[in-house]
C-alpha cells in the first residue's frame, strides 16, 4: 500500500471502547488526546455506563463520541435528557445506531426516527454518525441498508461501517453507496489487533445474554483471531488500498474496534506508523 495513504488513515483513527470498570484508566494511560474515543452502549447495561464514561473522558480533554442506540431510548423525555447531559459534558458528536435491544425500550425501533427528533430539537450536535453495512445484515436486505443511509443523509454527517474482513467486499460496498449518491464521509470499521482468548473474554464480560448473541452472529470472527499471534488489521488495509484511498471513496479515517485491548491497539498503530516513516 502507498505509505502516504495508509499513514493518513492511521492518523485519522477513532478507538471504539466498551464502558467497563477499567476503561477510563486504560484510555488515560494509552490514548493520545488527539485520538477520538467512541463509547459503546449495551442492551444489557443500558445507556448509563456510556453516558458516565463519556462525561469523565470529556472532562479529561478527549473528544468523545457516545453511542446512543435508538432501541435503548425509553421515550422523547429520555432522549431530551440524554441530549442535555451530553451537551453539558461538552459533547458535540454522537453515533446513532438502531441497536440490538429486543424488544426496544420505547417507541424507537430504528435510528431514523431518533435522527428526525434530534433535528426537531434544533440539531444539538455538530456531528451525527450512522451505521453502514459492508457485509449483509442478517435481518435487512442490502438494498434496504443502502436506502437507509440515503434516508438518513439529511440528519447525519458521516457513516461508520460495521466490521468487515474482506477487502473485495469493502471496495464493492464503497463503490456501491457512491453510485447511489450517498456522499457522507465514511469512517471504516476495522477490528484492532486482538487475540482470540481476549476477544472471548471480552464477549463474556458483556453479559450472558448479549455474549450469546455476539458469538452467534459472528462465528467466523473467531477463526481469524485463532491464528498464531492473533488478528492484525494490516493485511486488510494493505489489500484494500485502492478502494480506501481513492479520492472518490470518501473514506475519512479508521474506526478501530479495540475490544478494550486499548494498549495493544495503540501500540500496533504506533509501530505501523514508525515502519511507514510517519
mmCIF file of C-alpha atoms in Angstrom:
data_model
loop_
_atom_site.group_PDB
_atom_site.id
_atom_site.type_symbol
_atom_site.label_atom_id
_atom_site.label_comp_id
_atom_site.label_asym_id
_atom_site.label_seq_id
_atom_site.Cartn_x
_atom_site.Cartn_y
_atom_site.Cartn_z
ATOM 1 C CA UNK A 1 0.000 0.000 0.000
ATOM 2 C CA UNK A 2 1.186 3.514 -0.712
ATOM 3 C CA UNK A 3 2.583 4.727 2.570
ATOM 4 C CA UNK A 4 1.032 8.233 2.492
ATOM 5 C CA UNK A 5 -2.450 6.761 2.095
ATOM 6 C CA UNK A 6 -2.071 4.359 4.985
ATOM 7 C CA UNK A 7 -0.417 6.979 7.168
ATOM 8 C CA UNK A 8 -3.358 9.284 6.598
ATOM 9 C CA UNK A 9 -5.824 6.602 7.688
ATOM 10 C CA UNK A 10 -3.732 5.784 10.763
ATOM 11 C CA UNK A 11 -3.600 9.461 11.708
ATOM 12 C CA UNK A 12 -7.387 9.738 11.492
ATOM 13 C CA UNK A 13 -8.402 6.971 13.863
ATOM 14 C CA UNK A 14 -11.290 6.563 16.249
ATOM 15 C CA UNK A 15 -10.986 3.996 19.038
ATOM 16 C CA UNK A 16 -14.199 2.242 19.997
ATOM 17 C CA UNK A 17 -14.203 1.154 23.659
ATOM 18 C CA UNK A 18 -16.640 -0.590 25.966
ATOM 19 C CA UNK A 19 -17.655 1.176 29.211
ATOM 20 C CA UNK A 20 -16.079 -1.354 31.567
ATOM 21 C CA UNK A 21 -14.614 -0.705 35.017
ATOM 22 C CA UNK A 22 -11.013 -0.257 33.837
ATOM 23 C CA UNK A 23 -11.716 1.553 30.559
ATOM 24 C CA UNK A 24 -11.128 5.085 31.826
ATOM 25 C CA UNK A 25 -7.712 4.200 33.230
ATOM 26 C CA UNK A 26 -6.734 2.372 30.034
ATOM 27 C CA UNK A 27 -7.677 5.324 27.854
ATOM 28 C CA UNK A 28 -5.810 7.785 30.077
ATOM 29 C CA UNK A 29 -2.713 5.583 30.094
ATOM 30 C CA UNK A 30 -2.504 4.792 26.396
ATOM 31 C CA UNK A 31 -4.629 7.010 24.132
ATOM 32 C CA UNK A 32 -3.308 10.390 22.931
ATOM 33 C CA UNK A 33 -5.717 13.318 23.293
ATOM 34 C CA UNK A 34 -5.877 13.774 19.522
ATOM 35 C CA UNK A 35 -7.452 10.328 19.049
ATOM 36 C CA UNK A 36 -11.254 10.302 19.086
ATOM 37 C CA UNK A 37 -12.747 7.812 21.565
ATOM 38 C CA UNK A 38 -16.171 6.299 20.922
ATOM 39 C CA UNK A 39 -18.071 4.602 23.749
ATOM 40 C CA UNK A 40 -20.441 1.735 23.039
ATOM 41 C CA UNK A 41 -23.788 1.077 24.731
ATOM 42 C CA UNK A 42 -25.053 -2.313 25.816
ATOM 43 C CA UNK A 43 -28.634 -3.663 25.721
ATOM 44 C CA UNK A 44 -27.789 -5.418 28.990
ATOM 45 C CA UNK A 45 -26.376 -2.442 30.907
ATOM 46 C CA UNK A 46 -28.275 0.370 29.199
ATOM 47 C CA UNK A 47 -27.114 3.899 28.454
ATOM 48 C CA UNK A 48 -25.971 4.992 31.926
ATOM 49 C CA UNK A 49 -22.458 3.493 31.811
ATOM 50 C CA UNK A 50 -21.971 5.043 28.368
ATOM 51 C CA UNK A 51 -23.081 8.493 29.475
ATOM 52 C CA UNK A 52 -20.978 8.339 32.662
ATOM 53 C CA UNK A 53 -17.773 7.275 30.899
ATOM 54 C CA UNK A 54 -18.347 9.817 28.123
ATOM 55 C CA UNK A 55 -18.595 12.664 30.639
ATOM 56 C CA UNK A 56 -15.463 11.525 32.508
ATOM 57 C CA UNK A 57 -13.341 11.170 29.364
ATOM 58 C CA UNK A 58 -14.578 14.501 28.017
ATOM 59 C CA UNK A 59 -13.535 16.118 31.304
ATOM 60 C CA UNK A 60 -10.035 14.714 30.708
ATOM 61 C CA UNK A 61 -9.863 16.554 27.391
ATOM 62 C CA UNK A 62 -10.785 13.790 24.967
ATOM 63 C CA UNK A 63 -13.122 14.220 22.056
ATOM 64 C CA UNK A 64 -15.683 11.552 22.916
ATOM 65 C CA UNK A 65 -18.447 10.107 20.734
ATOM 66 C CA UNK A 66 -21.085 8.191 22.703
ATOM 67 C CA UNK A 67 -23.244 5.549 21.053
ATOM 68 C CA UNK A 68 -26.936 6.379 21.518
ATOM 69 C CA UNK A 69 -28.828 3.337 20.195
ATOM 70 C CA UNK A 70 -32.417 4.124 19.245
ATOM 71 C CA UNK A 71 -33.739 0.972 20.882
ATOM 72 C CA UNK A 72 -32.342 1.955 24.290
ATOM 73 C CA UNK A 73 -34.309 5.219 24.428
ATOM 74 C CA UNK A 74 -37.479 4.961 26.520
ATOM 75 C CA UNK A 75 -39.277 7.997 25.061
ATOM 76 C CA UNK A 76 -38.857 11.612 23.931
ATOM 77 C CA UNK A 77 -38.232 12.744 27.511
ATOM 78 C CA UNK A 78 -35.396 10.240 27.858
ATOM 79 C CA UNK A 79 -33.872 11.393 24.562
ATOM 80 C CA UNK A 80 -34.048 15.036 25.660
ATOM 81 C CA UNK A 81 -32.377 14.130 28.959
ATOM 82 C CA UNK A 82 -29.582 12.293 27.125
ATOM 83 C CA UNK A 83 -29.077 15.286 24.832
ATOM 84 C CA UNK A 84 -28.919 17.691 27.774
ATOM 85 C CA UNK A 85 -26.419 15.558 29.684
ATOM 86 C CA UNK A 86 -24.153 15.169 26.678
ATOM 87 C CA UNK A 87 -24.259 18.845 25.800
ATOM 88 C CA UNK A 88 -23.457 19.723 29.411
ATOM 89 C CA UNK A 89 -20.422 17.427 29.148
ATOM 90 C CA UNK A 90 -19.274 19.303 26.050
ATOM 91 C CA UNK A 91 -20.086 16.519 23.591
ATOM 92 C CA UNK A 92 -20.751 17.685 20.021
ATOM 93 C CA UNK A 93 -20.655 14.333 18.202
ATOM 94 C CA UNK A 94 -22.918 11.276 18.656
ATOM 95 C CA UNK A 95 -23.287 7.943 16.895
ATOM 96 C CA UNK A 96 -26.890 6.774 16.489
ATOM 97 C CA UNK A 97 -27.318 3.093 15.525
ATOM 98 C CA UNK A 98 -30.594 1.211 15.758
ATOM 99 C CA UNK A 99 -29.144 -1.027 18.482
ATOM 100 C CA UNK A 100 -29.811 -4.633 19.398
ATOM 101 C CA UNK A 101 -32.254 -4.256 22.301
ATOM 102 C CA UNK A 102 -35.135 -6.655 21.645
ATOM 103 C CA UNK A 103 -37.757 -5.571 22.373
ATOM 104 C CA UNK A 104 -36.956 -1.840 22.217
ATOM 105 C CA UNK A 105 -37.121 0.105 25.473
ATOM 106 C CA UNK A 106 -39.538 2.589 23.898
ATOM 107 C CA UNK A 107 -41.125 3.726 20.639
ATOM 108 C CA UNK A 108 -37.925 3.953 18.578
ATOM 109 C CA UNK A 109 -37.298 0.762 16.610
ATOM 110 C CA UNK A 110 -34.667 2.281 14.316
ATOM 111 C CA UNK A 111 -32.241 5.170 14.024
ATOM 112 C CA UNK A 112 -34.163 7.350 11.562
ATOM 113 C CA UNK A 113 -36.961 8.449 13.971
ATOM 114 C CA UNK A 114 -34.302 9.451 16.527
ATOM 115 C CA UNK A 115 -32.361 11.379 13.889
ATOM 116 C CA UNK A 116 -35.528 13.220 12.885
ATOM 117 C CA UNK A 117 -36.289 14.020 16.515
ATOM 118 C CA UNK A 118 -32.773 15.400 17.011
ATOM 119 C CA UNK A 119 -33.334 17.672 14.024
ATOM 120 C CA UNK A 120 -36.600 18.833 15.577
ATOM 121 C CA UNK A 121 -34.680 19.607 18.775
ATOM 122 C CA UNK A 122 -32.534 22.037 16.805
ATOM 123 C CA UNK A 123 -29.718 19.666 15.778
ATOM 124 C CA UNK A 124 -27.907 19.908 19.133
ATOM 125 C CA UNK A 125 -24.812 18.039 17.881
ATOM 126 C CA UNK A 126 -22.479 19.316 15.187
ATOM 127 C CA UNK A 127 -21.712 15.771 14.035
ATOM 128 C CA UNK A 128 -24.023 12.749 13.909
ATOM 129 C CA UNK A 129 -22.931 9.305 12.741
ATOM 130 C CA UNK A 130 -24.996 6.437 11.357
ATOM 131 C CA UNK A 131 -24.249 2.810 10.541
ATOM 132 C CA UNK A 132 -23.172 1.311 7.223
ATOM 133 C CA UNK A 133 -23.178 -2.419 6.422
ATOM 134 C CA UNK A 134 -20.423 -3.587 4.026
ATOM 135 C CA UNK A 135 -21.426 -7.201 4.655
ATOM 136 C CA UNK A 136 -25.047 -8.281 4.509
ATOM 137 C CA UNK A 137 -27.096 -7.524 7.598
ATOM 138 C CA UNK A 138 -28.629 -10.741 8.981
ATOM 139 C CA UNK A 139 -32.127 -9.236 9.024
ATOM 140 C CA UNK A 140 -32.093 -6.492 6.364
ATOM 141 C CA UNK A 141 -31.633 -6.771 2.576
ATOM 142 C CA UNK A 142 -28.576 -4.980 1.188
ATOM 143 C CA UNK A 143 -30.690 -2.636 -0.927
ATOM 144 C CA UNK A 144 -32.573 -1.542 2.174
ATOM 145 C CA UNK A 145 -29.392 -0.786 4.137
ATOM 146 C CA UNK A 146 -28.146 1.456 1.313
ATOM 147 C CA UNK A 147 -31.582 3.078 1.083
ATOM 148 C CA UNK A 148 -31.493 3.654 4.853
ATOM 149 C CA UNK A 149 -28.243 5.597 4.516
ATOM 150 C CA UNK A 150 -29.866 7.697 1.793
ATOM 151 C CA UNK A 151 -32.884 8.354 4.024
ATOM 152 C CA UNK A 152 -30.628 9.460 6.893
ATOM 153 C CA UNK A 153 -28.432 11.795 4.848
ATOM 154 C CA UNK A 154 -30.378 14.937 5.804
ATOM 155 C CA UNK A 155 -29.848 14.280 9.503
ATOM 156 C CA UNK A 156 -26.390 12.648 9.629
ATOM 157 C CA UNK A 157 -22.907 13.952 8.845
ATOM 158 C CA UNK A 158 -20.946 10.685 8.498
ATOM 159 C CA UNK A 159 -21.166 6.887 8.287
ATOM 160 C CA UNK A 160 -19.366 4.312 10.436
ATOM 161 C CA UNK A 161 -19.144 0.958 8.685
ATOM 162 C CA UNK A 162 -19.670 -2.272 10.563
ATOM 163 C CA UNK A 163 -16.799 -4.714 10.822
ATOM 164 C CA UNK A 164 -15.664 -6.306 7.579
ATOM 165 C CA UNK A 165 -12.709 -8.603 6.946
ATOM 166 C CA UNK A 166 -12.950 -8.873 3.150
ATOM 167 C CA UNK A 167 -11.139 -6.179 1.102
ATOM 168 C CA UNK A 168 -13.149 -7.026 -2.027
ATOM 169 C CA UNK A 169 -16.457 -6.636 -0.195
ATOM 170 C CA UNK A 170 -15.279 -3.336 1.288
ATOM 171 C CA UNK A 171 -14.303 -1.948 -2.095
ATOM 172 C CA UNK A 172 -17.546 -3.025 -3.727
ATOM 173 C CA UNK A 173 -19.635 -1.574 -0.903
ATOM 174 C CA UNK A 174 -17.920 1.812 -1.039
ATOM 175 C CA UNK A 175 -18.360 1.939 -4.819
ATOM 176 C CA UNK A 176 -21.996 0.907 -4.469
ATOM 177 C CA UNK A 177 -23.012 3.568 -1.968
ATOM 178 C CA UNK A 178 -21.256 6.240 -4.025
ATOM 179 C CA UNK A 179 -23.111 5.113 -7.130
ATOM 180 C CA UNK A 180 -26.322 5.565 -5.140
ATOM 181 C CA UNK A 181 -25.174 9.127 -4.420
ATOM 182 C CA UNK A 182 -24.635 8.551 -0.717
ATOM 183 C CA UNK A 183 -21.899 11.138 -0.258
ATOM 184 C CA UNK A 184 -21.425 11.172 3.533
ATOM 185 C CA UNK A 185 -17.811 10.538 4.578
ATOM 186 C CA UNK A 186 -17.113 7.007 5.819
ATOM 187 C CA UNK A 187 -15.153 6.013 8.913
ATOM 188 C CA UNK A 188 -14.104 2.483 8.087
ATOM 189 C CA UNK A 189 -14.871 -0.093 10.800
ATOM 190 C CA UNK A 190 -11.843 -2.341 11.304
ATOM 191 C CA UNK A 191 -11.024 -4.809 14.073
ATOM 192 C CA UNK A 192 -7.946 -3.806 16.013
ATOM 193 C CA UNK A 193 -5.214 -6.311 16.864
ATOM 194 C CA UNK A 194 -6.595 -8.844 19.320
ATOM 195 C CA UNK A 195 -6.145 -12.485 20.249
ATOM 196 C CA UNK A 196 -8.993 -14.976 20.302
ATOM 197 C CA UNK A 197 -8.800 -15.631 24.042
ATOM 198 C CA UNK A 198 -9.042 -11.910 24.807
ATOM 199 C CA UNK A 199 -11.953 -11.465 22.420
ATOM 200 C CA UNK A 200 -13.795 -14.376 24.025
ATOM 201 C CA UNK A 201 -13.119 -12.906 27.463
ATOM 202 C CA UNK A 202 -14.477 -9.549 26.349
ATOM 203 C CA UNK A 203 -17.587 -11.156 24.902
ATOM 204 C CA UNK A 204 -18.216 -12.989 28.158
ATOM 205 C CA UNK A 205 -17.913 -9.803 30.223
ATOM 206 C CA UNK A 206 -20.577 -8.049 28.142
ATOM 207 C CA UNK A 207 -23.264 -10.178 29.777
ATOM 208 C CA UNK A 208 -24.553 -13.707 29.335
ATOM 209 C CA UNK A 209 -27.450 -12.924 27.009
ATOM 210 C CA UNK A 210 -25.613 -10.394 24.898
ATOM 211 C CA UNK A 211 -22.498 -12.545 24.800
ATOM 212 C CA UNK A 212 -24.522 -15.410 23.370
ATOM 213 C CA UNK A 213 -25.948 -13.171 20.655
ATOM 214 C CA UNK A 214 -22.466 -11.822 19.909
ATOM 215 C CA UNK A 215 -20.999 -15.296 19.446
ATOM 216 C CA UNK A 216 -23.984 -16.492 17.403
ATOM 217 C CA UNK A 217 -23.820 -13.568 14.997
ATOM 218 C CA UNK A 218 -20.072 -13.621 14.446
ATOM 219 C CA UNK A 219 -18.858 -17.258 14.426
ATOM 220 C CA UNK A 220 -16.436 -16.643 11.546
ATOM 221 C CA UNK A 221 -14.582 -13.966 13.514
ATOM 222 C CA UNK A 222 -13.034 -16.459 15.876
ATOM 223 C CA UNK A 223 -11.340 -18.430 13.105
ATOM 224 C CA UNK A 224 -9.480 -15.245 12.178
ATOM 225 C CA UNK A 225 -8.472 -14.469 15.743
ATOM 226 C CA UNK A 226 -7.227 -18.030 16.326
ATOM 227 C CA UNK A 227 -4.189 -17.535 14.083
ATOM 228 C CA UNK A 228 -0.759 -17.521 15.759
ATOM 229 C CA UNK A 229 -0.193 -14.089 17.232
ATOM 230 C CA UNK A 230 -3.856 -13.214 16.899
ATOM 231 C CA UNK A 231 -5.528 -10.945 14.353
ATOM 232 C CA UNK A 232 -3.909 -7.882 12.776
ATOM 233 C CA UNK A 233 -5.776 -5.446 10.520
ATOM 234 C CA UNK A 234 -2.683 -4.633 8.467
ATOM 235 C CA UNK A 235 -3.264 -7.230 5.676
ATOM 236 C CA UNK A 236 -6.839 -5.998 5.180
ATOM 237 C CA UNK A 237 -5.714 -2.379 4.967
ATOM 238 C CA UNK A 238 -2.942 -3.275 2.536
ATOM 239 C CA UNK A 239 -5.169 -5.293 0.216
ATOM 240 C CA UNK A 240 -7.934 -2.674 0.249
ATOM 241 C CA UNK A 241 -5.521 0.190 -0.509
ATOM 242 C CA UNK A 242 -7.032 1.310 -3.803
ATOM 243 C CA UNK A 243 -10.604 1.240 -2.539
ATOM 244 C CA UNK A 244 -9.811 3.082 0.679
ATOM 245 C CA UNK A 245 -7.533 5.828 -0.596
ATOM 246 C CA UNK A 246 -9.162 6.769 -3.912
ATOM 247 C CA UNK A 247 -10.498 10.337 -3.682
ATOM 248 C CA UNK A 248 -13.917 9.135 -4.849
ATOM 249 C CA UNK A 249 -14.141 6.708 -1.908
ATOM 250 C CA UNK A 250 -14.609 9.469 0.652
ATOM 251 C CA UNK A 251 -13.002 7.457 3.470
ATOM 252 C CA UNK A 252 -12.407 9.891 6.325
ATOM 253 C CA UNK A 253 -10.397 7.535 8.537
ATOM 254 C CA UNK A 254 -10.406 4.296 10.509
ATOM 255 C CA UNK A 255 -12.872 3.324 13.234
ATOM 256 C CA UNK A 256 -10.928 0.723 15.213
ATOM 257 C CA UNK A 257 -12.895 -1.745 17.315
ATOM 258 C CA UNK A 258 -10.467 -2.207 20.206
ATOM 259 C CA UNK A 259 -12.468 -4.823 22.166
ATOM 260 C CA UNK A 260 -10.928 -2.896 25.086
ATOM 261 C CA UNK A 261 -7.446 -4.051 24.072
ATOM 262 C CA UNK A 262 -6.600 -0.364 24.126
ATOM 263 C CA UNK A 263 -2.876 -0.525 24.868
ATOM 264 C CA UNK A 264 -2.360 -3.202 22.223
ATOM 265 C CA UNK A 265 -4.274 -1.197 19.618
ATOM 266 C CA UNK A 266 -2.291 1.991 20.178
ATOM 267 C CA UNK A 267 0.991 0.053 20.275
ATOM 268 C CA UNK A 268 0.133 -1.550 16.909
ATOM 269 C CA UNK A 269 -0.771 1.806 15.374
ATOM 270 C CA UNK A 270 2.429 3.456 16.607
ATOM 271 C CA UNK A 271 4.580 0.587 15.366
ATOM 272 C CA UNK A 272 2.991 0.649 11.931
ATOM 273 C CA UNK A 273 3.359 4.421 11.677
ATOM 274 C CA UNK A 274 7.013 4.064 12.600
ATOM 275 C CA UNK A 275 7.567 1.407 9.918
ATOM 276 C CA UNK A 276 5.921 3.702 7.389
ATOM 277 C CA UNK A 277 8.117 6.589 8.451
ATOM 278 C CA UNK A 278 5.186 8.519 9.988
#
